[in-house]
């Protein structure tokens, strides 16, 4: 039995490698086409468009992992079914349930691989790609076009016009409020150097202090300010939520919560990573019934049907995620529920029907 499990596992692993070799270049080609539209703007060249696409490939692999699992499993087990190898295994006493354990185990290997990429490769590469493109297109890191980066804590509002890099911010505004919500001071600096321990050195500073009947104005060459943001917090503000590691998402979501800001997008991004792992297992379980039915339609028909199901599930998952953000639904339910529902369907309906 162990020999059969190893053989099935090897075939499924080979199928997933083939599926990845087809899907990853296909999705990367679409990314490249999108980038080629911007070639010629600023200093963005064809070489940088190819480099951007290459740096984005680990992220794309993580995103399409569930569909690699689906097509790889259908292709591998379908080939075994067409060659009557599955029939021989069942005659030898191997039940469909035990045959299914090998693909699930390989799915676990795929999940571990995506987790490793999520922590050590994809975020760093995606952030490098984003910086590369922004610099070439002469784009500042901002949350709203022409508005800059905005954040706050209980008694301060901070606006950063542009982040040149992690240690240098341009066009700084700081608004201080008292506990009653009245504006007490407004600070503007042409730029700021950001140091450790949340210490900012403001340059070319204008300070306006407000009292009940008086406004005072002071100008200074430099001013040291103890910010409520550290360099890591600033870096998180200028990155897409999906480009952060799970630990960074947890830390930044906690920061936003403690400063009274909405963290929905970051919490959703975190739980979407968990949902992706669940979806990978769900896709494998959905793939299994394809190969225990009739083999008359051949492997091609099974792969086409699996691809259509995969596309439908992908669109459904994206729609649910966007609805969750718009209507501020529970991010855990929105992210995890689709995969759990599919697992329930596969185990209680599709798998039960074939067994």
Coordinates of C-alpha atoms in Angstrom, one line a residue:
X1 CA 0.0 0.0 0.0
X2 CA 2.9 2.4 0.8
X3 CA 4.3 1.8 -2.7
X4 CA 0.9 2.7 -4.2
X5 CA 0.7 5.9 -2.1
X6 CA 4.2 6.9 -3.1
X7 CA 3.4 6.2 -6.7
X8 CA 0.1 8.2 -6.6
X9 CA 1.8 11.0 -4.7
X10 CA 4.6 11.2 -7.3
X11 CA 2.1 11.4 -10.1
X12 CA 0.1 14.1 -8.4
X13 CA 3.3 16.1 -7.6
X14 CA 4.3 15.8 -11.3
X15 CA 0.9 16.9 -12.4
X16 CA 1.0 20.0 -10.1
X17 CA 4.5 20.9 -11.5
X18 CA 3.2 20.6 -15.0
X19 CA 0.1 22.7 -14.1
X20 CA 2.4 25.4 -12.5
X21 CA 4.6 25.4 -15.6
X22 CA 1.6 26.2 -17.7
X23 CA -0.4 28.5 -15.4
X24 CA 2.4 30.6 -14.0
X25 CA 3.9 31.8 -17.3
X26 CA 0.3 32.4 -18.6
X27 CA -0.6 34.7 -15.7
X28 CA 2.8 36.3 -15.9
X29 CA 2.3 37.0 -19.6
X30 CA -0.9 38.9 -18.7
X31 CA 1.0 40.9 -16.1
X32 CA 3.7 41.7 -18.7
X33 CA 1.1 42.9 -21.2
X34 CA -0.3 45.2 -18.5
X35 CA 3.1 46.6 -17.8
X36 CA 4.0 47.1 -21.5
X37 CA 1.3 49.7 -21.6
X38 CA 3.4 51.9 -19.3
X39 CA 6.7 51.5 -21.2
X40 CA 7.9 54.9 -22.3
X41 CA 6.3 56.8 -19.4
X42 CA 9.0 58.4 -17.2
X43 CA 12.1 56.2 -17.4
X44 CA 10.1 52.9 -17.5
X45 CA 11.7 50.6 -20.0
X46 CA 10.8 47.2 -21.5
X47 CA 13.6 45.7 -19.4
X48 CA 12.1 47.1 -16.2
X49 CA 8.6 45.7 -17.3
X50 CA 10.1 42.2 -17.6
X51 CA 11.9 42.6 -14.3
X52 CA 8.7 43.8 -12.6
X53 CA 6.9 40.8 -14.0
X54 CA 9.6 38.4 -12.8
X55 CA 9.6 39.8 -9.3
X56 CA 5.9 39.4 -9.1
X57 CA 5.9 35.7 -10.0
X58 CA 6.2 34.3 -6.4
X59 CA 3.0 36.3 -5.5
X60 CA 1.3 35.0 -8.6
X61 CA 2.3 31.4 -7.7
X62 CA 0.7 31.8 -4.2
X63 CA -2.5 33.3 -5.8
X64 CA -2.9 30.4 -8.3
X65 CA -1.8 27.6 -6.0
X66 CA -5.5 26.4 -5.5
X67 CA -5.9 26.1 -9.3
X68 CA -2.5 24.4 -9.6
X69 CA -3.8 21.9 -7.1
X70 CA -7.1 21.4 -9.0
X71 CA -5.6 20.9 -12.5
X72 CA -2.6 19.0 -11.3
X73 CA -4.7 16.5 -9.3
X74 CA -7.3 16.1 -12.1
X75 CA -4.5 15.6 -14.7
X76 CA -2.5 13.1 -12.6
X77 CA -5.4 11.0 -11.3
X78 CA -7.2 11.3 -14.7
X79 CA -4.2 9.8 -16.4
X80 CA -4.1 6.9 -13.9
X81 CA -7.8 6.4 -14.5
X82 CA -7.5 6.4 -18.3
X83 CA -4.7 3.9 -18.1
X84 CA -6.8 1.7 -15.8
X85 CA -4.2 2.0 -13.1
X86 CA -6.7 3.2 -10.5
X87 CA -8.9 0.2 -11.4
X88 CA -6.0 -2.1 -10.7
X89 CA -5.4 -0.5 -7.4
X90 CA -9.0 -0.8 -6.4
X91 CA -9.0 -4.5 -7.4
X92 CA -5.9 -4.9 -5.2
X93 CA -8.0 -3.6 -2.3
X94 CA -7.1 0.1 -2.2
X95 CA -10.3 2.0 -1.4
X96 CA -11.0 5.4 -3.0
X97 CA -10.6 7.0 0.4
X98 CA -7.1 5.7 0.8
X99 CA -6.3 6.6 -2.8
X100 CA -7.4 10.2 -1.9
X101 CA -5.0 10.5 1.0
X102 CA -2.0 10.8 -1.4
X103 CA -3.2 13.9 -3.2
X104 CA -4.2 15.5 0.1
X105 CA -0.7 14.9 1.4
X106 CA 0.8 16.5 -1.7
X107 CA -1.6 19.4 -1.2
X108 CA -0.1 19.8 2.2
X109 CA 3.4 20.0 0.6
X110 CA 2.0 22.7 -1.7
X111 CA 0.6 24.7 1.2
X112 CA 3.9 24.5 3.1
X113 CA 5.6 25.8 0.0
X114 CA 3.2 28.7 -0.3
X115 CA 3.7 29.5 3.4
X116 CA 7.5 29.6 2.9
X117 CA 7.1 31.9 -0.1
X118 CA 4.6 34.1 1.8
X119 CA 7.1 34.7 4.7
X120 CA 10.5 34.8 3.0
X121 CA 10.2 35.5 -0.8
X122 CA 6.9 36.9 -2.2
X123 CA 6.6 40.1 0.1
X124 CA 10.2 41.2 -0.5
X125 CA 10.0 40.6 -4.2
X126 CA 6.6 42.3 -4.6
X127 CA 7.8 45.3 -2.6
X128 CA 10.9 45.6 -4.8
X129 CA 8.8 45.4 -7.9
X130 CA 6.5 48.1 -6.6
X131 CA 9.4 50.4 -5.7
X132 CA 11.1 49.7 -9.1
X133 CA 7.9 50.7 -11.0
X134 CA 7.1 53.7 -8.8
X135 CA 10.6 55.1 -9.2
X136 CA 10.7 54.6 -13.0
X137 CA 7.3 56.2 -13.4
X138 CA 8.2 59.0 -11.0
X139 CA 5.3 58.1 -8.7
X140 CA 5.3 59.0 -5.1
X141 CA 3.9 56.5 -2.5
X142 CA 0.5 57.8 -1.6
X143 CA -2.8 56.6 -0.4
X144 CA -4.8 59.2 -2.3
X145 CA -3.8 60.8 -5.6
X146 CA -2.5 64.3 -4.8
X147 CA -3.4 63.9 -1.1
X148 CA -0.4 62.1 0.3
X149 CA -0.3 59.6 3.1
X150 CA -2.6 60.3 6.1
X151 CA -2.6 58.7 9.5
X152 CA -3.4 59.6 13.1
X153 CA -3.5 58.6 16.7
X154 CA -5.6 59.9 19.6
X155 CA -4.4 63.5 19.5
X156 CA -2.4 63.9 16.3
X157 CA -3.0 63.9 12.5
X158 CA 0.0 63.3 10.3
X159 CA 0.1 64.0 6.5
X160 CA 3.1 62.9 4.5
X161 CA 3.2 64.4 1.0
X162 CA 5.6 61.8 -0.4
X163 CA 7.9 59.0 0.8
X164 CA 11.2 59.2 -1.1
X165 CA 12.4 56.1 0.8
X166 CA 12.0 54.5 4.2
X167 CA 14.2 57.2 6.0
X168 CA 13.1 60.4 4.1
X169 CA 9.7 62.0 3.9
X170 CA 8.7 65.1 2.0
X171 CA 6.1 67.8 2.7
X172 CA 5.2 67.0 6.3
X173 CA 2.2 68.3 8.2
X174 CA 1.4 67.5 11.8
X175 CA -1.8 68.7 13.5
X176 CA -2.0 68.5 17.3
X177 CA -5.4 68.4 19.1
X178 CA -6.2 68.7 22.8
X179 CA -8.5 66.1 24.6
X180 CA -11.5 68.2 23.7
X181 CA -10.7 67.9 20.0
X182 CA -9.6 71.5 19.5
X183 CA -6.6 72.3 17.2
X184 CA -3.7 73.5 19.3
X185 CA -0.8 73.5 16.9
X186 CA 0.0 73.0 13.2
X187 CA 3.5 72.0 12.1
X188 CA 4.7 72.0 8.5
X189 CA 8.2 70.9 7.4
X190 CA 9.7 70.7 3.9
X191 CA 11.1 67.3 4.6
X192 CA 12.0 65.0 7.5
X193 CA 14.7 62.5 8.2
X194 CA 13.3 59.4 10.0
X195 CA 15.5 57.7 12.7
X196 CA 15.1 54.8 15.0
X197 CA 13.0 55.1 18.2
X198 CA 10.4 57.1 16.2
X199 CA 12.5 60.2 16.2
X200 CA 12.0 62.5 13.2
X201 CA 14.3 65.5 12.4
X202 CA 12.1 68.1 10.6
X203 CA 13.7 70.6 8.3
X204 CA 12.5 74.1 7.3
X205 CA 9.8 74.1 9.9
X206 CA 6.9 76.4 10.4
X207 CA 5.0 76.1 13.7
X208 CA 1.6 77.7 14.3
X209 CA 0.2 77.6 17.8
X210 CA -3.4 78.3 18.5
X211 CA -5.0 79.5 21.7
X212 CA -8.5 80.9 22.4
X213 CA -7.6 84.5 21.2
X214 CA -4.1 84.3 19.7
X215 CA -2.1 82.6 16.9
X216 CA 1.7 82.5 17.1
X217 CA 4.0 81.7 14.3
X218 CA 7.6 80.4 14.5
X219 CA 10.0 79.4 11.8
X220 CA 13.0 77.0 12.5
X221 CA 15.7 75.4 10.4
X222 CA 15.3 72.1 12.3
X223 CA 13.0 70.5 14.9
X224 CA 13.2 67.1 16.5
X225 CA 9.8 65.4 16.8
X226 CA 9.0 62.2 18.6
X227 CA 6.5 60.7 16.2
X228 CA 3.9 58.0 16.9
X229 CA 5.1 56.3 13.8
X230 CA 8.3 54.3 13.5
X231 CA 10.1 53.5 10.2
X232 CA 8.4 50.1 10.0
X233 CA 5.0 51.7 10.4
X234 CA 5.8 54.1 7.6
X235 CA 6.9 51.3 5.4
X236 CA 3.7 49.5 6.0
X237 CA 1.6 52.5 5.1
X238 CA 3.3 52.6 1.7
X239 CA 2.9 48.9 0.8
X240 CA -0.1 47.1 -0.5
X241 CA -1.8 44.9 2.2
X242 CA -1.2 41.7 0.2
X243 CA 2.5 42.5 -0.1
X244 CA 3.0 42.3 3.7
X245 CA 3.9 39.1 5.5
X246 CA 1.3 37.7 7.9
X247 CA 3.3 39.0 10.9
X248 CA 3.5 42.5 9.4
X249 CA -0.3 42.4 8.7
X250 CA -1.0 41.5 12.4
X251 CA 1.3 44.2 13.7
X252 CA 0.0 46.9 11.3
X253 CA -3.7 46.0 11.9
X254 CA -3.0 46.3 15.7
X255 CA -1.4 49.7 15.1
X256 CA -4.4 51.0 13.2
X257 CA -6.8 49.7 15.8
X258 CA -4.9 51.3 18.7
X259 CA -4.9 54.7 16.8
X260 CA -8.6 54.5 16.1
X261 CA -8.3 53.8 12.3
X262 CA -9.9 51.2 10.1
X263 CA -7.9 48.0 9.6
X264 CA -10.4 46.1 7.5
X265 CA -8.2 45.8 4.4
X266 CA -5.3 44.5 6.4
X267 CA -7.3 42.0 8.4
X268 CA -9.0 40.9 5.2
X269 CA -5.6 40.4 3.5
X270 CA -4.4 38.3 6.5
X271 CA -7.4 36.0 6.5
X272 CA -7.3 35.7 2.7
X273 CA -3.9 34.1 3.1
X274 CA -5.5 31.5 5.5
X275 CA -8.4 31.1 3.1
X276 CA -6.0 30.4 0.3
X277 CA -4.6 27.4 2.1
X278 CA -8.1 26.0 2.9
X279 CA -9.1 26.6 -0.8
X280 CA -6.1 24.5 -1.9
X281 CA -7.3 21.5 0.0
X282 CA -10.9 22.1 -1.2
X283 CA -9.7 22.1 -4.8
X284 CA -8.0 18.8 -4.3
X285 CA -11.1 17.2 -2.8
X286 CA -13.2 18.6 -5.6
X287 CA -10.8 17.1 -8.2
X288 CA -11.0 13.6 -6.8
X289 CA -14.6 12.7 -8.0
X290 CA -13.5 13.6 -11.6
X291 CA -11.4 10.4 -11.8
X292 CA -13.6 7.9 -10.1
X293 CA -16.5 8.1 -12.6
X294 CA -16.6 7.0 -16.2
X295 CA -13.4 7.4 -18.2
X296 CA -15.2 7.4 -21.6
X297 CA -15.0 11.2 -21.9
X298 CA -11.2 11.0 -21.7
X299 CA -8.7 13.2 -19.8
X300 CA -9.2 16.3 -22.0
X301 CA -12.9 16.6 -21.0
X302 CA -12.1 16.3 -17.4
X303 CA -9.4 19.0 -17.6
X304 CA -11.7 21.4 -19.4
X305 CA -14.5 20.9 -16.9
X306 CA -12.0 21.3 -14.0
X307 CA -10.7 24.5 -15.6
X308 CA -14.2 25.9 -15.9
X309 CA -15.0 25.0 -12.3
X310 CA -11.7 26.6 -11.2
X311 CA -12.5 29.9 -13.0
X312 CA -16.0 30.0 -11.6
X313 CA -14.7 29.4 -8.0
X314 CA -12.0 32.1 -8.5
X315 CA -14.6 34.6 -9.7
X316 CA -17.0 33.7 -6.8
X317 CA -14.2 34.0 -4.3
X318 CA -13.2 37.5 -5.6
X319 CA -16.8 38.7 -5.6
X320 CA -17.3 37.5 -2.0
X321 CA -14.1 39.2 -0.8
X322 CA -15.0 42.6 -2.5
X323 CA -18.6 42.4 -1.1
X324 CA -17.1 41.8 2.4
X325 CA -14.9 44.9 2.2
X326 CA -17.7 47.1 0.8
X327 CA -20.3 46.0 3.4
X328 CA -17.7 45.5 6.2
X329 CA -18.6 41.9 6.8
X330 CA -16.6 39.7 9.2
X331 CA -13.3 39.1 7.4
X332 CA -12.8 35.7 8.9
X333 CA -16.1 34.4 7.6
X334 CA -15.7 36.1 4.2
X335 CA -12.2 34.7 3.7
X336 CA -12.6 31.2 5.1
X337 CA -16.2 30.3 4.4
X338 CA -15.8 29.7 0.6
X339 CA -13.1 27.1 1.1
X340 CA -15.0 25.4 4.0
X341 CA -18.2 25.3 1.9
X342 CA -16.3 23.7 -1.0
X343 CA -14.8 21.1 1.4
X344 CA -18.2 20.3 2.7
X345 CA -19.6 19.9 -0.8
X346 CA -16.7 17.7 -1.8
X347 CA -16.8 15.4 1.3
X348 CA -20.6 15.2 1.8
X349 CA -21.8 15.1 -1.8
X350 CA -19.3 14.5 -4.4
X351 CA -17.1 12.1 -2.5
X352 CA -20.0 10.3 -1.0
X353 CA -21.5 9.8 -4.4
X354 CA -18.4 8.2 -5.8
X355 CA -17.8 6.0 -2.8

